[in-house]
Short mmCIF file of C-alpha atoms and ligand atoms in Angstrom, two decimals:
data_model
loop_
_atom_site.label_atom_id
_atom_site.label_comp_id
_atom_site.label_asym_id
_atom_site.label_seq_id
_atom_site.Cartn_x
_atom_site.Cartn_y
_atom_site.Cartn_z
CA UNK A 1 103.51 111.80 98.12
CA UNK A 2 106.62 114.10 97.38
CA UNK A 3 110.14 113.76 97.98
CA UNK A 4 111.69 116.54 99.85
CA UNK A 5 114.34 118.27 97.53
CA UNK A 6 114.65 120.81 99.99
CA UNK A 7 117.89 123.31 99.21
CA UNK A 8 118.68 121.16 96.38
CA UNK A 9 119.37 122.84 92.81
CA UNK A 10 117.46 121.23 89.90
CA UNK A 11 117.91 122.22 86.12
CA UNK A 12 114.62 121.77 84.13
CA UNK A 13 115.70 121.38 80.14
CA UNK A 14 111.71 121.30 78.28
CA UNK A 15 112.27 120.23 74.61
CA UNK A 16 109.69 120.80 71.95
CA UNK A 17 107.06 118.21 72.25
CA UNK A 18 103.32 118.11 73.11
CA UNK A 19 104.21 116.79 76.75
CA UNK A 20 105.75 119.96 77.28
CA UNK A 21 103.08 121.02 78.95
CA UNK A 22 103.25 118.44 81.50
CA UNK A 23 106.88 119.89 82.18
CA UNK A 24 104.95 122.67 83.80
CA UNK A 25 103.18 120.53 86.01
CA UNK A 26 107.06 119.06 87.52
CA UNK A 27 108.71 122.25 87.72
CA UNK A 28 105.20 122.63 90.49
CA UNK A 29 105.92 119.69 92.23
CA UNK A 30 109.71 119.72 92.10
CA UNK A 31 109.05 123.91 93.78
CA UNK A 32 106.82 121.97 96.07
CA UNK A 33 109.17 119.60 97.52
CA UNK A 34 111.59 122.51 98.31
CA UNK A 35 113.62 122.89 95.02
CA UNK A 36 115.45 125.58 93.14
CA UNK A 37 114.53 125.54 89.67
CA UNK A 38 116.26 126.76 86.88
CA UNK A 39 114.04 126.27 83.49
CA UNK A 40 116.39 126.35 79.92
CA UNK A 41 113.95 125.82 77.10
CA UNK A 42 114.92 125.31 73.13
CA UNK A 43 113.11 127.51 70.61
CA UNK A 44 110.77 124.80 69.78
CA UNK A 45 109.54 124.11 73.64
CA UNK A 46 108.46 128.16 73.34
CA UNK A 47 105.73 126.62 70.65
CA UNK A 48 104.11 124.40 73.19
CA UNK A 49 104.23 126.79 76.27
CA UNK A 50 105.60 129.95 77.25
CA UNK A 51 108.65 130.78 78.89
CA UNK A 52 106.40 132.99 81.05
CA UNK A 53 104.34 130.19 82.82
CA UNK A 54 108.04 128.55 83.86
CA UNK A 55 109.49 131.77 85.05
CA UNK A 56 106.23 132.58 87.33
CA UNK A 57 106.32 129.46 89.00
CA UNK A 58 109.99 128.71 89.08
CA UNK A 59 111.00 132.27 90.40
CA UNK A 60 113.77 132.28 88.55
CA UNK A 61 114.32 133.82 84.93
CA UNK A 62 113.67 131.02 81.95
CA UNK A 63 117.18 130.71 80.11
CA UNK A 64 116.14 130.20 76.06
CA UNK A 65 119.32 131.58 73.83
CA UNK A 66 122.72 130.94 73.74
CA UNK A 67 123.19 134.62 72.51
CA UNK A 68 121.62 137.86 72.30
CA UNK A 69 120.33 140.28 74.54
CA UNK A 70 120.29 139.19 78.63
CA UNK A 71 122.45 135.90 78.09
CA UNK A 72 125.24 135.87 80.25
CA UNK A 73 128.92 135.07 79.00
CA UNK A 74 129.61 131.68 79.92
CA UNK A 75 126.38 130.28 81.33
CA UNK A 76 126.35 127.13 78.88
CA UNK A 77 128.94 126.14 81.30
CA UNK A 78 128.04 127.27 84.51
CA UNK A 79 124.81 126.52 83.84
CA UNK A 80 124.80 122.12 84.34
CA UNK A 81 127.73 122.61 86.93
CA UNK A 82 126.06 124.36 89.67
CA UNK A 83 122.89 122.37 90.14
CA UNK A 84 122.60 118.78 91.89
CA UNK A 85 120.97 117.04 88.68
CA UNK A 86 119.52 117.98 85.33
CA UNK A 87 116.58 116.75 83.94
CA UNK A 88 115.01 116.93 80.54
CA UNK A 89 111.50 116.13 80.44
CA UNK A 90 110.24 115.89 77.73
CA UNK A 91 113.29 114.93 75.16
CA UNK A 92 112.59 115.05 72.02
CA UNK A 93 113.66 112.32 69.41
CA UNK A 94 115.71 115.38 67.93
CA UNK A 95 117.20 116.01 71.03
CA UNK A 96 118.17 112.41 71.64
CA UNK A 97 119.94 112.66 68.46
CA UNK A 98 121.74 115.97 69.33
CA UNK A 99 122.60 114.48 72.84
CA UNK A 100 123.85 111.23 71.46
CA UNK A 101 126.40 113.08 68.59
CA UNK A 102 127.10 115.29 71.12
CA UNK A 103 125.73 119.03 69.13
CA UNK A 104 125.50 121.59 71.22
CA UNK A 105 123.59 124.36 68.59
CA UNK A 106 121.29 125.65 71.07
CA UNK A 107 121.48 126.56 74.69
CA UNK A 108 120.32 123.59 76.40
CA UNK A 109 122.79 121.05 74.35
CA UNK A 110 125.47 122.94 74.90
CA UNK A 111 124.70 123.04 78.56
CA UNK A 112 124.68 119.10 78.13
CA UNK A 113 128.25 119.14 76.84
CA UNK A 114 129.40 121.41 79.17
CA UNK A 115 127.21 119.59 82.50
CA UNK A 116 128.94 117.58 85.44
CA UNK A 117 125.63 116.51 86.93
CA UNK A 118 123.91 113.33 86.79
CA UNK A 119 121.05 113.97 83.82
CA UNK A 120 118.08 112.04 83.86
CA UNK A 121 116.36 111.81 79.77
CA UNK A 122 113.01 111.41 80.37
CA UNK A 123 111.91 110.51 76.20
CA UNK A 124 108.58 111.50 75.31
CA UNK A 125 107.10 111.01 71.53
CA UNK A 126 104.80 109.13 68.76
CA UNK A 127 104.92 105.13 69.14
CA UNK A 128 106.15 105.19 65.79
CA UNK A 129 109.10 107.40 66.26
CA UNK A 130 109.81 106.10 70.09
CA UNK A 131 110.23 102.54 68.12
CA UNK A 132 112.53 103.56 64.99
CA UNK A 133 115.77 102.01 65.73
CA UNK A 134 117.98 105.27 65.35
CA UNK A 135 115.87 106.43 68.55
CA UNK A 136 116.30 103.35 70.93
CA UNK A 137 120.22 103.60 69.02
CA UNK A 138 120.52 107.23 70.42
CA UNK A 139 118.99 106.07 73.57
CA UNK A 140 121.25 103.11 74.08
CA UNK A 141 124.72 105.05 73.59
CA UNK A 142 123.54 107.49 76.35
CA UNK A 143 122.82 104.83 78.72
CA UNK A 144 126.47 103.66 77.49
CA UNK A 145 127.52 107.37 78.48
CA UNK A 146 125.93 107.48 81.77
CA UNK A 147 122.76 109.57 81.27
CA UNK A 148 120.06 108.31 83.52
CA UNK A 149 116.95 107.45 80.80
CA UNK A 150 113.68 107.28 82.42
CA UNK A 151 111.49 104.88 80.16
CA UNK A 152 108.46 106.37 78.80
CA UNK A 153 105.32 105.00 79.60
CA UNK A 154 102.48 103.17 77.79
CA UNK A 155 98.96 104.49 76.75
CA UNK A 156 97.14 106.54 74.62
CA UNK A 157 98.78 109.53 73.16
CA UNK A 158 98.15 113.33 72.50
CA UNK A 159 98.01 111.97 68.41
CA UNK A 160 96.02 109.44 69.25
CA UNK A 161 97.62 106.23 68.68
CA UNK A 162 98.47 104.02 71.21
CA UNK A 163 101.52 102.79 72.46
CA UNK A 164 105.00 103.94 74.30
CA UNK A 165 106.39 107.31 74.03
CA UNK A 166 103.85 108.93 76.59
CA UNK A 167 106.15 111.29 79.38
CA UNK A 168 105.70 109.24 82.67
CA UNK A 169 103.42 111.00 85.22
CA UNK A 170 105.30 114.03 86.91
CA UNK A 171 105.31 112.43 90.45
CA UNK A 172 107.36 109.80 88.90
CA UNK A 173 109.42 112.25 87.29
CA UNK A 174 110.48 114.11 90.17
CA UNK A 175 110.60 110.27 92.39
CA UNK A 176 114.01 109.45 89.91
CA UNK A 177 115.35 112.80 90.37
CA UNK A 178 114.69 112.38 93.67
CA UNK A 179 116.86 109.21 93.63
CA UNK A 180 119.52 110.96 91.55
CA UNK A 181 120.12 113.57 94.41
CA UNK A 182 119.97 111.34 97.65
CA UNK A 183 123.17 109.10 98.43
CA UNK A 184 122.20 105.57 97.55
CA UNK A 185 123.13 103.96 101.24
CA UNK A 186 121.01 101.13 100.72
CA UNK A 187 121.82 100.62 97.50
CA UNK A 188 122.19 96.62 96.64
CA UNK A 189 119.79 95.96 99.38
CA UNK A 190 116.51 93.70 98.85
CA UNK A 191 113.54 95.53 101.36
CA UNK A 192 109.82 94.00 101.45
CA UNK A 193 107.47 96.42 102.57
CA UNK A 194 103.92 95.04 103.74
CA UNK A 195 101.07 98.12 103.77
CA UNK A 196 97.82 98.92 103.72
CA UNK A 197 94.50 97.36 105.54
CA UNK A 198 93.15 93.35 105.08
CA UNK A 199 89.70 92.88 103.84
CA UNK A 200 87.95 89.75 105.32
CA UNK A 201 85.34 88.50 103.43
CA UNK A 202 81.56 88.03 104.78
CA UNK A 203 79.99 87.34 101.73
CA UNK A 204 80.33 88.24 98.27
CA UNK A 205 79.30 92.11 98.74
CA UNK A 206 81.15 92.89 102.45
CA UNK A 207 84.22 92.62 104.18
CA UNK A 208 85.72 93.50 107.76
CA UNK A 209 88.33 96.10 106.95
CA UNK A 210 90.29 98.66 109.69
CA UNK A 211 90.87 102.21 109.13
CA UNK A 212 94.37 102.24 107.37
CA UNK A 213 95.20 104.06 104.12
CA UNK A 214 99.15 102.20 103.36
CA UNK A 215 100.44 105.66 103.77
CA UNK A 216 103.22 104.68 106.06
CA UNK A 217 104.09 101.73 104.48
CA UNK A 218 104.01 103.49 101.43
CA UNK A 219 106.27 106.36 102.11
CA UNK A 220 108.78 103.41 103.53
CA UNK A 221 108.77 102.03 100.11
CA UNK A 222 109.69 104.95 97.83
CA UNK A 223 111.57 106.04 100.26
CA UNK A 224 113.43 102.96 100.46
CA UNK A 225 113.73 103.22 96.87
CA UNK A 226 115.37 106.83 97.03
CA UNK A 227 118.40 105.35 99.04
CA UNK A 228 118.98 103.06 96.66
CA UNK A 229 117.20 99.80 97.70
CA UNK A 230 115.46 97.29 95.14
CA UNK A 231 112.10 97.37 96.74
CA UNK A 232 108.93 95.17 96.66
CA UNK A 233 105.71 96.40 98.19
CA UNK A 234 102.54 94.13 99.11
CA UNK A 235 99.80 96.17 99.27
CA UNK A 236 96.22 95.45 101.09
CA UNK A 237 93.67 97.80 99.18
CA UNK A 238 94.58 101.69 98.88
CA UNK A 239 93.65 104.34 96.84
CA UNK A 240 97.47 104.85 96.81
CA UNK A 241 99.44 104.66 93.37
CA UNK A 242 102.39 102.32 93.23
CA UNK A 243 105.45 104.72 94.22
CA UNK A 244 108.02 104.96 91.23
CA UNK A 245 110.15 101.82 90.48
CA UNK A 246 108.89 100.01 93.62
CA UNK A 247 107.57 96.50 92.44
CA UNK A 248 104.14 96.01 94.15
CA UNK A 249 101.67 92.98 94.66
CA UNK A 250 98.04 93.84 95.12
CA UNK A 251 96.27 91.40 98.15
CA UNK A 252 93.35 91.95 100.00
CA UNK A 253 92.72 89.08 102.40
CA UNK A 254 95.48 88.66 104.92
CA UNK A 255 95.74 85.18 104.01
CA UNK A 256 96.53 86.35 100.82
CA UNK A 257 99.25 88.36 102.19
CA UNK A 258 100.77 85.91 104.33
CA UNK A 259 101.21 84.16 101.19
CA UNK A 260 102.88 86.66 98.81
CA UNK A 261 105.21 87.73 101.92
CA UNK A 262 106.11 84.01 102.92
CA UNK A 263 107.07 83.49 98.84
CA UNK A 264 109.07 86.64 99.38
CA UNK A 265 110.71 86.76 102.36
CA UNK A 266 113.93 84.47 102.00
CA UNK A 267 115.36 86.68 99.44
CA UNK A 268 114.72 90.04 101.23
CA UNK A 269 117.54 91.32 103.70
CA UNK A 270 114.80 93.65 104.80
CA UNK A 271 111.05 93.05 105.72
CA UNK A 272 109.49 96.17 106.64
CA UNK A 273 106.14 94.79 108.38
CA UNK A 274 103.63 97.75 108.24
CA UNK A 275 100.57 96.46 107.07
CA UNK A 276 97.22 96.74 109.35
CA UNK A 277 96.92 92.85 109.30
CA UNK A 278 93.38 92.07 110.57
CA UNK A 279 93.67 89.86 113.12
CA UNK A 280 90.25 87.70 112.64
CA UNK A 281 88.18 86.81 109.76
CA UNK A 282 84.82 85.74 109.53
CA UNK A 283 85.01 81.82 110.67
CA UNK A 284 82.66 81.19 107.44
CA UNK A 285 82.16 82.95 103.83
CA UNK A 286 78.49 83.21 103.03
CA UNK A 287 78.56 82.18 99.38
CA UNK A 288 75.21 84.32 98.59
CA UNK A 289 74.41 88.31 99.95
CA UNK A 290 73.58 88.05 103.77
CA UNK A 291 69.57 88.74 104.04
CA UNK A 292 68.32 91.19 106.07
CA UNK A 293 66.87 89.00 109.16
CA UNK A 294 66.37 89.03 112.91
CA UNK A 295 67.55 91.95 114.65
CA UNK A 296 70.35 90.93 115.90
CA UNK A 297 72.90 88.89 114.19
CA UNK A 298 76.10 87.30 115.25
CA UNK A 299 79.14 86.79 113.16
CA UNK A 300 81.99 84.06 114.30
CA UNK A 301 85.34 85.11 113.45
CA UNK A 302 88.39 82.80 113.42
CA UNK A 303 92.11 83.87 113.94
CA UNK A 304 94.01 84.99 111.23
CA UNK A 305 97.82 84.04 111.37
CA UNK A 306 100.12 86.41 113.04
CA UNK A 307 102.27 86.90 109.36
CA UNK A 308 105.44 88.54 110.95
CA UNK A 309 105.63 86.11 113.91
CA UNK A 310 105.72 83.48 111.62
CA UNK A 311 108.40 84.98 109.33
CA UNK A 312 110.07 85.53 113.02
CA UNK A 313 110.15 82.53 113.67
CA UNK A 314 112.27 80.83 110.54
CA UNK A 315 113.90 84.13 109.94
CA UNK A 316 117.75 84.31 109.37
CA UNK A 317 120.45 86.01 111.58
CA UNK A 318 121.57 88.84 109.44
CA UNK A 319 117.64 89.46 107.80
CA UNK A 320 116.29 92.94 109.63
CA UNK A 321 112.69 92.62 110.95
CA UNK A 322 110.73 95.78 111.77
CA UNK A 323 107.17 95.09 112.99
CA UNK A 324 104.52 98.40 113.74
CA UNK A 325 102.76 98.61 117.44
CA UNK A 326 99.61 100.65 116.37
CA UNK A 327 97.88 100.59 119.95
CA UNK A 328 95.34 103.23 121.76
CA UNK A 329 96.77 102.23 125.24
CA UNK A 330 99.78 101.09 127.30
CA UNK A 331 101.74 102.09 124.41
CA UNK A 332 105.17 100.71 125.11
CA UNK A 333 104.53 98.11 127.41
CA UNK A 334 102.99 96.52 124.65
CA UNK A 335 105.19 97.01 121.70
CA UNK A 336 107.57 95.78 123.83
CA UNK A 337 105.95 92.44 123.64
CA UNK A 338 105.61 92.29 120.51
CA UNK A 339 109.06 93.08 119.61
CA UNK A 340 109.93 89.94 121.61
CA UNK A 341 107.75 87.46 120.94
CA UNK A 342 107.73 88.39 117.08
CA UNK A 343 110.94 88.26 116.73
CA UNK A 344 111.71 91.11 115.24
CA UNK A 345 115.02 94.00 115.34
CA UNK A 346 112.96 97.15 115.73
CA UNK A 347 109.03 98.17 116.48
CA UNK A 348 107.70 101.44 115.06
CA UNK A 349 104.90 101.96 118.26
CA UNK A 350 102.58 104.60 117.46
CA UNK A 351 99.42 105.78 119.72
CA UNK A 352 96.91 105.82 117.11
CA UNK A 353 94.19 107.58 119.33
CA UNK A 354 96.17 110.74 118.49
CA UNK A 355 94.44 112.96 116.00
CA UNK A 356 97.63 113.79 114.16
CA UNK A 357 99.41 110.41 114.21
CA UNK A 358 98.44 107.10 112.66
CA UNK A 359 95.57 106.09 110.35
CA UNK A 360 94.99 108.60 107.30
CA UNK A 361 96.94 111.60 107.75
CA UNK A 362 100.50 112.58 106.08
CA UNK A 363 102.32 113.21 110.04
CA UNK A 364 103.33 110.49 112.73
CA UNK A 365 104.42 110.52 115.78
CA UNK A 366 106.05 107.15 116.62
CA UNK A 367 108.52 105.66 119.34
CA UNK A 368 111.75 103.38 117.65
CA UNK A 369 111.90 100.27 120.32
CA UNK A 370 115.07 97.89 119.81
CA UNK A 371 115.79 94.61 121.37
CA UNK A 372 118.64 96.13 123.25
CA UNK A 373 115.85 98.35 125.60
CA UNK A 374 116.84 101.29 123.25
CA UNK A 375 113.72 103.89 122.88
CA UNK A 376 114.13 106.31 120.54
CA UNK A 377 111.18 109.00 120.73
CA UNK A 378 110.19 110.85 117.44
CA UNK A 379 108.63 114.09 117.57
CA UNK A 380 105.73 114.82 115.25
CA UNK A 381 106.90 114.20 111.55
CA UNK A 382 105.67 114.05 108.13
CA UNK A 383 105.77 110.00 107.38
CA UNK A 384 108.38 110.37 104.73
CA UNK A 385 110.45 111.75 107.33
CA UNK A 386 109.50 108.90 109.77
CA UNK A 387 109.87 106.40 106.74
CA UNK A 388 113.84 108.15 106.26
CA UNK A 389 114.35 107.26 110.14
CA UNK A 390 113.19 104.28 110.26
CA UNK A 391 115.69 103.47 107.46
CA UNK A 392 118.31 105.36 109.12
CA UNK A 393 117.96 102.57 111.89
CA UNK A 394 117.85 99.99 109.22
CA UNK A 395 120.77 101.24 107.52
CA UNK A 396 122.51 101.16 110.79
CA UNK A 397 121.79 97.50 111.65
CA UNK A 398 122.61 96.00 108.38
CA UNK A 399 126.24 97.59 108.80
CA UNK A 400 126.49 96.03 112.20
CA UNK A 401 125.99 92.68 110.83
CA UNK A 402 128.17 93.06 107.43
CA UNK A 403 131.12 94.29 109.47
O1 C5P B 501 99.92 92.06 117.34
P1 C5P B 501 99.68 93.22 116.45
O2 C5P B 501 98.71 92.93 115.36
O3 C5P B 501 99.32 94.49 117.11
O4 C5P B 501 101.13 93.46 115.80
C1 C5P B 501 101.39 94.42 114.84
C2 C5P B 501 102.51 93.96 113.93
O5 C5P B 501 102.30 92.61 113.52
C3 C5P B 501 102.54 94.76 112.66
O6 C5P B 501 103.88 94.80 112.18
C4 C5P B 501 101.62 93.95 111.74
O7 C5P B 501 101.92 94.20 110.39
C5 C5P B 501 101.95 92.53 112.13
N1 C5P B 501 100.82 91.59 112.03
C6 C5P B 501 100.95 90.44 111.30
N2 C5P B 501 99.92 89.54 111.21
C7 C5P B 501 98.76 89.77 111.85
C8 C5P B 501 98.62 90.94 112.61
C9 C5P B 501 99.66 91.83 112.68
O8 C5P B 501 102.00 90.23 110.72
N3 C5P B 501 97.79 88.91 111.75
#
């Protein structure tokens, strides 16, 4: 899942490490998502990869020298000012060091010095050197000086060892500059996001499950994120990575749901309900694999709780509930009902028999419902852009009940 950067103006810095190749693979993703590019690479980062493979995907030429031949007069300074956000991924320990004295011997320091952009340092190097204390020193008088430091990850390493200094996956890379170039409006806000299926246990080797893939819920989370909430995400099962700096909690049952969300809830000001909750489980749990028998079995199924009525019910005033209607017919008529006897602010409908709209594809096509009688109809959208209205909505409400 990207973030749309669309007509924003990104400035890639690659320093000389190993990971520079992975630098290659977020200039890709950050052209994806609708972004200008412009690459500035030291001497060092030329080693790794050429300037060549950043200019053919980035469109633009790959600035390398301060001086010489094709530099422009001036560009270490108009450089950092006319993009949205810089990035440096990877930063060398070196250029840590150069950052934090403030040098500016090559271009892309000097760029640095000159820069009026947020910068996000994304440090990539050996355990050993990630760990020496003039590193995390460098590293702690830039977060003094503002620069945005994404922490490097754990794992094994292009030398081998194992440890952190590995340069976090490029998704995640572009997620924080994502977040660096959208206006934080729900910043300070607490949002719990429920997504993905229930399984419901048979016996130890099946499970009732439903057809969901925690793609909408997902995209609500990181994009939640984006604008600045502090998000937590409980997830049913998905093939779905955790979005970038989203805290999730794994579940399967929806008894085990009910409990993470109920242990939750009273310190969210958001709960964003769009989990495919199954509403019955099997009645018993066969402690051994069911045997192949008569032809026809029956299985008894007992009710599951409705989670979201039951946060509805002991909910407080200025809390926002938003519940999903995924239904095949009568579409309104029954999210209506549900928005009223759950409780809740807002319900995202959406006709799931659609082939374009609801289980396992990247577009939606959902109807907002308030408890005013508003209806807000959405054309077909890509569910981050679904996610950003539903927040929009969200946004909108929590205002209303702050002022
Ligand atoms: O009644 P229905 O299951 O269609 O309602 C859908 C809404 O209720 C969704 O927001 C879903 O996450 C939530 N739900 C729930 N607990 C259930 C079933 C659904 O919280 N057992």
């Amino acid at each position: 899942m990207t973030a749309s950067l669309q007509g924003k103006k990104i400035l890639l810095g690659v320093t000389g490490g190993i990971a520079a190749y992975k630098a290659v693979e977020v200039l890709r993703l950050l052209v994806t998502a609708g972004a200008q590019v412009q690459v500035v690479m030291t001497a060092a980062a030329q080693q790794f990869v050429t300037p060549l493979t950043f200019q053919a995907l980035s469109g633009e030429t790959v600035r390398t020298d301060l001086f010489g031949p094709g530099t422009e007069p001036l560009e270490h300074i108009s450089l950092g000012q006319a993009v949205d956000a810089i990035v440096i991924a990877p930063a060398t320990a070196n250029c840590l060091a150069k950052l934090a004295a403030g040098i500016g011997d090559d271009l892309l320091t000097t760029v640095i010095l000159a820069a009026s952009r947020p910068i996000l340092v994304c440090p990539a190097m050996n355990v050993k050197m990630y760990e020496n204390p003039v590193v995390q020193e460098n590293l702690g008088k830039l977060r003094q000086r503002g620069f945005h430091i994404l922490e490097p990850a754990a794992g094994e390493m292009a030398c081998g060892a194992y440890g952190s200094g590995r340069l976090p996956e490029p998704p995640d890379i572009v997620a924080a500059i994502a977040c660096l170039v959208t206006p934080p409006d729900l910043g300070g806000r607490r949002i719990l996001v429920s997504a993905g299926p229930t399984h419901e246990d048979l016996d130890p080797v099946r499970f009732l499950t439903n057809r969901s893939t925690g793609k909408m819920g997902y995209a609500v989370a990181a994009v939640a994120r984006r604008r600045g909430a502090e998000v937590t995400l409980v997830s049913g099962p998905t093939a779905l990575p955790a979005p970038w700096g989203v805290s999730r909690y794994l579940v399967r049952t929806a008894l085990e749901m009910q409990a993470a969300l109920e242990s939750l809830f009273s310190q969210c000001d958001v709960l964003i309900m769009s989990a495919a909750v199954s509403d019955y489980r099997p009645a018993g749990l066969a402690e051994q694999k069911i045997k192949r028998g008569e032809e026809e079995m029956l299985v008894k199924l007992t009710h599951n709780p409705d989670i979201v009525a039951g946060l509805g019910a002991r909910r407080q005033q200025q809390q926002v509930l938003v519940g999903f209607a995924a239904e095949t017919q009568d579409l309104l008529e029954h999210a209506t009902t549900k928005l009223q006897r759950k409780n809740l602010d807002l319900i995202v409908a959406n006709d799931v028999s659609a082939p374009d709209a609801g289980f396992a594809v990247d577009t939606n096509r959902v109807t907002i419902l308030d408890r005013q009688g508003g209806v807000e109809v959405l054309p077909l959208l890509s569910k981050e852009e679904v996610a950003d209205r539903i927040l929009d909505r969200v946004a909108a409400l929590l205002a209303e009940r702050r002022g």
